[in-house]
Amino acid sequence: MILSLCGMMGCGKSSTGAALARLLGWPFLDLDAVIEEREGRSIPEIFAADGEAGFRRAERAALEGILDAPESDLVLALGGGTVLTPACADLVRHRTCCIYLRTSADTLAARLQDQTDARPLLQTPDVPARLAALLEDRESLYETVAAHIVDTDGLDPETAARTIRDLLP
Ligand code: S3P
């Protein structure tokens, strides 16, 4: 089974995914890291050279590559905007068991206040307003692809991971 984690930047996809993989004894992949490895460039470099559209193409190719040759069991942390590409949303919905890590805009802003450098979409003077706007745009997409929703406000990654494990059959 491929367990994927979706949700906004700062919701804890990578840290919770790594903790969940440890709990289950499964491999863990972070889609952003796979994109960087395939491209030989950092995410800010891809956005700077190719724009968001170019990044989304690279993201889709990386996701398709993972799902074409899946490990038997895998925990996969998606990017915050993966589900914006309809083909990616379809893949996530139909080929993975997706968990939406739901997090309030206030919590996201607090968690990300010193972590905006590697995030091209947060290069703005008003990060909390940008996060709130992105969340409003994306929330229904996350809900559509998700098999389960876990509220992560106030949860550390280990607790979130145990919560997800307990949801699984
Ligand atoms: C993005 C989220 C980032 C990364 C890219 C775009 C987004 O991943 O894929 O900067 O559109 O929300 P994280 O959610 O892991 O930060």
mmCIF file of C-alpha atoms and ligand atoms in Angstrom:
data_model
loop_
_atom_site.group_PDB
_atom_site.id
_atom_site.type_symbol
_atom_site.label_atom_id
_atom_site.label_comp_id
_atom_site.label_asym_id
_atom_site.label_seq_id
_atom_site.Cartn_x
_atom_site.Cartn_y
_atom_site.Cartn_z
ATOM 1 C CA MET A 1 0.000 0.000 0.000
ATOM 2 C CA ILE A 2 1.156 3.546 -0.669
ATOM 3 C CA LEU A 3 0.207 5.837 2.183
ATOM 4 C CA SER A 4 0.475 9.440 1.040
ATOM 5 C CA LEU A 5 0.297 12.572 3.153
ATOM 6 C CA CYS A 6 -1.154 15.787 1.778
ATOM 7 C CA GLY A 7 -1.718 19.212 3.253
ATOM 8 C CA MET A 8 -0.287 22.689 3.338
ATOM 9 C CA MET A 9 3.357 23.672 3.631
ATOM 10 C CA GLY A 10 4.129 23.428 7.342
ATOM 11 C CA CYS A 11 1.465 20.837 8.187
ATOM 12 C CA GLY A 12 4.165 18.261 8.977
ATOM 13 C CA LYS A 13 4.012 15.947 5.947
ATOM 14 C CA SER A 14 7.741 15.204 5.977
ATOM 15 C CA SER A 15 8.279 14.867 9.733
ATOM 16 C CA THR A 16 5.059 12.906 10.280
ATOM 17 C CA GLY A 17 5.726 10.769 7.210
ATOM 18 C CA ALA A 18 9.205 9.859 8.444
ATOM 19 C CA ALA A 19 7.808 9.033 11.916
ATOM 20 C CA LEU A 20 5.003 6.944 10.394
ATOM 21 C CA ALA A 21 7.440 5.038 8.190
ATOM 22 C CA ARG A 22 9.573 4.245 11.261
ATOM 23 C CA LEU A 23 6.485 3.021 13.149
ATOM 24 C CA LEU A 24 5.370 0.799 10.283
ATOM 25 C CA GLY A 25 8.864 -0.317 9.256
ATOM 26 C CA TRP A 26 8.145 0.922 5.720
ATOM 27 C CA PRO A 27 10.341 3.016 3.393
ATOM 28 C CA PHE A 28 9.711 6.755 3.273
ATOM 29 C CA LEU A 29 9.896 9.102 0.278
ATOM 30 C CA ASP A 30 9.499 12.866 0.214
ATOM 31 C CA LEU A 31 8.228 14.009 -3.192
ATOM 32 C CA ASP A 32 10.093 17.343 -2.997
ATOM 33 C CA ALA A 33 13.367 15.469 -2.399
ATOM 34 C CA VAL A 34 12.632 13.110 -5.310
ATOM 35 C CA ILE A 35 12.000 16.110 -7.604
ATOM 36 C CA GLU A 36 15.282 17.746 -6.543
ATOM 37 C CA GLU A 37 17.170 14.507 -7.111
ATOM 38 C CA ARG A 38 15.659 13.905 -10.560
ATOM 39 C CA GLU A 39 16.207 17.497 -11.653
ATOM 40 C CA GLY A 40 19.611 17.999 -10.032
ATOM 41 C CA ARG A 41 18.324 21.380 -8.856
ATOM 42 C CA SER A 42 16.752 22.782 -5.716
ATOM 43 C CA ILE A 43 13.071 23.714 -5.662
ATOM 44 C CA PRO A 44 13.834 27.462 -5.576
ATOM 45 C CA GLU A 45 16.141 26.964 -8.602
ATOM 46 C CA ILE A 46 13.399 25.123 -10.520
ATOM 47 C CA PHE A 47 10.839 27.856 -9.749
ATOM 48 C CA ALA A 48 13.344 30.587 -10.715
ATOM 49 C CA ALA A 49 14.260 28.965 -14.049
ATOM 50 C CA ASP A 50 10.981 27.359 -15.122
ATOM 51 C CA GLY A 51 8.288 29.109 -13.088
ATOM 52 C CA GLU A 52 5.562 27.393 -11.092
ATOM 53 C CA ALA A 53 4.242 25.686 -14.267
ATOM 54 C CA GLY A 54 7.648 24.094 -14.877
ATOM 55 C CA PHE A 55 7.835 22.978 -11.265
ATOM 56 C CA ARG A 56 4.367 21.381 -11.513
ATOM 57 C CA ARG A 57 5.464 19.438 -14.623
ATOM 58 C CA ALA A 58 8.530 18.148 -12.774
ATOM 59 C CA GLU A 59 6.353 17.301 -9.769
ATOM 60 C CA ARG A 60 3.928 15.316 -11.912
ATOM 61 C CA ALA A 61 6.758 13.404 -13.626
ATOM 62 C CA ALA A 62 8.293 12.558 -10.227
ATOM 63 C CA LEU A 63 4.962 11.355 -8.833
ATOM 64 C CA GLU A 64 4.289 9.237 -11.927
ATOM 65 C CA GLY A 65 7.787 7.769 -11.648
ATOM 66 C CA ILE A 66 7.205 6.739 -8.031
ATOM 67 C CA LEU A 67 3.801 5.225 -8.764
ATOM 68 C CA ASP A 68 5.034 3.412 -11.887
ATOM 69 C CA ALA A 69 7.553 1.460 -9.842
ATOM 70 C CA PRO A 70 6.140 1.401 -6.353
ATOM 71 C CA GLU A 71 7.803 -0.323 -3.487
ATOM 72 C CA SER A 72 5.308 -2.822 -2.065
ATOM 73 C CA ASP A 73 4.621 -0.586 0.929
ATOM 74 C CA LEU A 74 5.617 3.043 1.059
ATOM 75 C CA VAL A 75 4.951 6.243 2.984
ATOM 76 C CA LEU A 76 5.024 9.234 0.608
ATOM 77 C CA ALA A 77 4.992 12.885 1.683
ATOM 78 C CA LEU A 78 3.477 14.941 -1.154
ATOM 79 C CA GLY A 79 4.178 18.626 -1.771
ATOM 80 C CA GLY A 80 1.693 21.198 -0.550
ATOM 81 C CA GLY A 81 0.560 21.937 -4.099
ATOM 82 C CA THR A 82 0.741 18.478 -5.677
ATOM 83 C CA VAL A 83 -3.031 18.142 -5.742
ATOM 84 C CA LEU A 84 -3.368 21.362 -7.794
ATOM 85 C CA THR A 85 -2.440 19.362 -10.907
ATOM 86 C CA PRO A 86 -5.592 17.413 -11.791
ATOM 87 C CA ALA A 87 -3.630 14.385 -13.057
ATOM 88 C CA CYS A 88 -1.713 14.275 -9.772
ATOM 89 C CA ALA A 89 -4.894 14.602 -7.725
ATOM 90 C CA ASP A 90 -6.343 11.638 -9.662
ATOM 91 C CA LEU A 91 -3.249 9.533 -9.036
ATOM 92 C CA VAL A 92 -3.205 10.388 -5.339
ATOM 93 C CA ARG A 93 -6.891 9.610 -4.970
ATOM 94 C CA HIS A 94 -6.962 6.351 -6.898
ATOM 95 C CA ARG A 95 -3.485 4.891 -6.410
ATOM 96 C CA THR A 96 -2.701 5.821 -2.801
ATOM 97 C CA CYS A 97 -4.412 5.910 0.554
ATOM 98 C CA CYS A 98 -4.093 9.614 1.260
ATOM 99 C CA ILE A 99 -4.158 11.247 4.679
ATOM 100 C CA TYR A 100 -4.855 14.981 4.827
ATOM 101 C CA LEU A 101 -2.935 16.603 7.666
ATOM 102 C CA ARG A 102 -5.333 19.446 8.389
ATOM 103 C CA THR A 103 -3.752 22.448 10.088
ATOM 104 C CA SER A 104 -5.102 25.925 10.792
ATOM 105 C CA ALA A 105 -3.642 28.949 9.024
ATOM 106 C CA ASP A 106 -2.490 30.375 12.382
ATOM 107 C CA THR A 107 -0.543 27.236 13.237
ATOM 108 C CA LEU A 108 0.996 27.117 9.757
ATOM 109 C CA ALA A 109 2.108 30.747 10.057
ATOM 110 C CA ALA A 110 3.656 30.123 13.483
ATOM 111 C CA ARG A 111 5.496 27.000 12.294
ATOM 112 C CA LEU A 112 6.797 28.561 9.091
ATOM 113 C CA GLN A 113 7.780 32.010 10.281
ATOM 114 C CA ASP A 114 11.535 31.211 10.063
ATOM 115 C CA GLN A 115 11.279 28.608 7.310
ATOM 116 C CA THR A 116 10.282 30.536 4.228
ATOM 117 C CA ASP A 117 13.671 30.596 2.413
ATOM 118 C CA ALA A 118 13.256 27.320 0.528
ATOM 119 C CA ARG A 119 9.601 28.003 -0.284
ATOM 120 C CA PRO A 120 9.162 30.140 -3.403
ATOM 121 C CA LEU A 121 5.436 30.637 -2.802
ATOM 122 C CA LEU A 122 6.163 32.270 0.574
ATOM 123 C CA GLN A 123 8.450 34.991 -0.783
ATOM 124 C CA THR A 124 6.037 37.730 0.239
ATOM 125 C CA PRO A 125 5.985 40.338 3.003
ATOM 126 C CA ASP A 126 2.748 38.987 4.490
ATOM 127 C CA VAL A 127 3.325 35.263 4.937
ATOM 128 C CA PRO A 128 0.267 34.668 7.185
ATOM 129 C CA ALA A 129 -2.042 36.241 4.584
ATOM 130 C CA ARG A 130 -0.483 34.171 1.787
ATOM 131 C CA LEU A 131 -0.876 30.970 3.796
ATOM 132 C CA ALA A 132 -4.497 31.754 4.597
ATOM 133 C CA ALA A 133 -5.242 32.418 0.910
ATOM 134 C CA LEU A 134 -3.493 29.235 -0.265
ATOM 135 C CA LEU A 135 -5.318 27.194 2.374
ATOM 136 C CA GLU A 136 -8.667 28.580 1.308
ATOM 137 C CA ASP A 137 -7.913 27.720 -2.344
ATOM 138 C CA ARG A 138 -6.675 24.227 -1.599
ATOM 139 C CA GLU A 139 -8.703 22.926 1.312
ATOM 140 C CA SER A 140 -11.435 21.341 -0.802
ATOM 141 C CA LEU A 141 -8.834 19.638 -3.022
ATOM 142 C CA TYR A 142 -7.152 18.100 0.008
ATOM 143 C CA GLU A 143 -10.533 16.916 1.262
ATOM 144 C CA THR A 144 -11.376 15.410 -2.126
ATOM 145 C CA VAL A 145 -8.256 13.258 -2.420
ATOM 146 C CA ALA A 146 -8.086 12.197 1.224
ATOM 147 C CA ALA A 147 -9.296 8.884 2.587
ATOM 148 C CA HIS A 148 -8.772 10.203 6.141
ATOM 149 C CA ILE A 149 -8.302 13.610 7.748
ATOM 150 C CA VAL A 150 -6.127 14.140 10.824
ATOM 151 C CA ASP A 151 -6.118 17.493 12.625
ATOM 152 C CA THR A 152 -2.531 18.312 13.500
ATOM 153 C CA ASP A 153 -2.879 21.559 15.473
ATOM 154 C CA GLY A 154 -1.110 20.842 18.754
ATOM 155 C CA LEU A 155 0.115 17.395 17.640
ATOM 156 C CA ASP A 156 3.820 16.586 17.404
ATOM 157 C CA PRO A 157 4.876 14.391 14.439
ATOM 158 C CA GLU A 158 5.164 11.211 16.529
ATOM 159 C CA THR A 159 1.653 11.630 17.933
ATOM 160 C CA ALA A 160 0.259 12.420 14.483
ATOM 161 C CA ALA A 161 2.004 9.317 13.120
ATOM 162 C CA ARG A 162 0.502 7.098 15.843
ATOM 163 C CA THR A 163 -2.923 8.605 15.139
ATOM 164 C CA ILE A 164 -2.588 7.693 11.458
ATOM 165 C CA ARG A 165 -1.345 4.182 12.236
ATOM 166 C CA ASP A 166 -4.398 3.621 14.430
ATOM 167 C CA LEU A 167 -6.691 4.588 11.532
ATOM 168 C CA LEU A 168 -5.274 1.882 9.301
ATOM 169 C CA PRO A 169 -6.943 -1.486 8.925
HETATM 170 C C1 S3P B 1 4.586 23.914 -2.490
HETATM 171 C C2 S3P B 1 5.004 23.226 -1.377
HETATM 172 C C3 S3P B 1 6.385 22.758 -1.220
HETATM 173 C C4 S3P B 1 7.063 22.550 -2.572
HETATM 174 C C5 S3P B 1 6.929 23.779 -3.404
HETATM 175 C C6 S3P B 1 5.476 24.169 -3.666
HETATM 176 C C7 S3P B 1 3.180 24.379 -2.558
HETATM 177 O O1 S3P B 1 6.387 21.524 -0.493
HETATM 178 O O2 S3P B 1 6.511 21.443 -3.243
HETATM 179 O O3 S3P B 1 7.618 24.832 -2.769
HETATM 180 O O4 S3P B 1 2.690 24.691 -3.657
HETATM 181 O O5 S3P B 1 2.518 24.431 -1.484
HETATM 182 P P1 S3P B 1 6.091 21.443 1.115
HETATM 183 O O6 S3P B 1 4.597 21.408 1.272
HETATM 184 O O7 S3P B 1 6.741 20.153 1.492
HETATM 185 O O8 S3P B 1 6.729 22.631 1.742
#
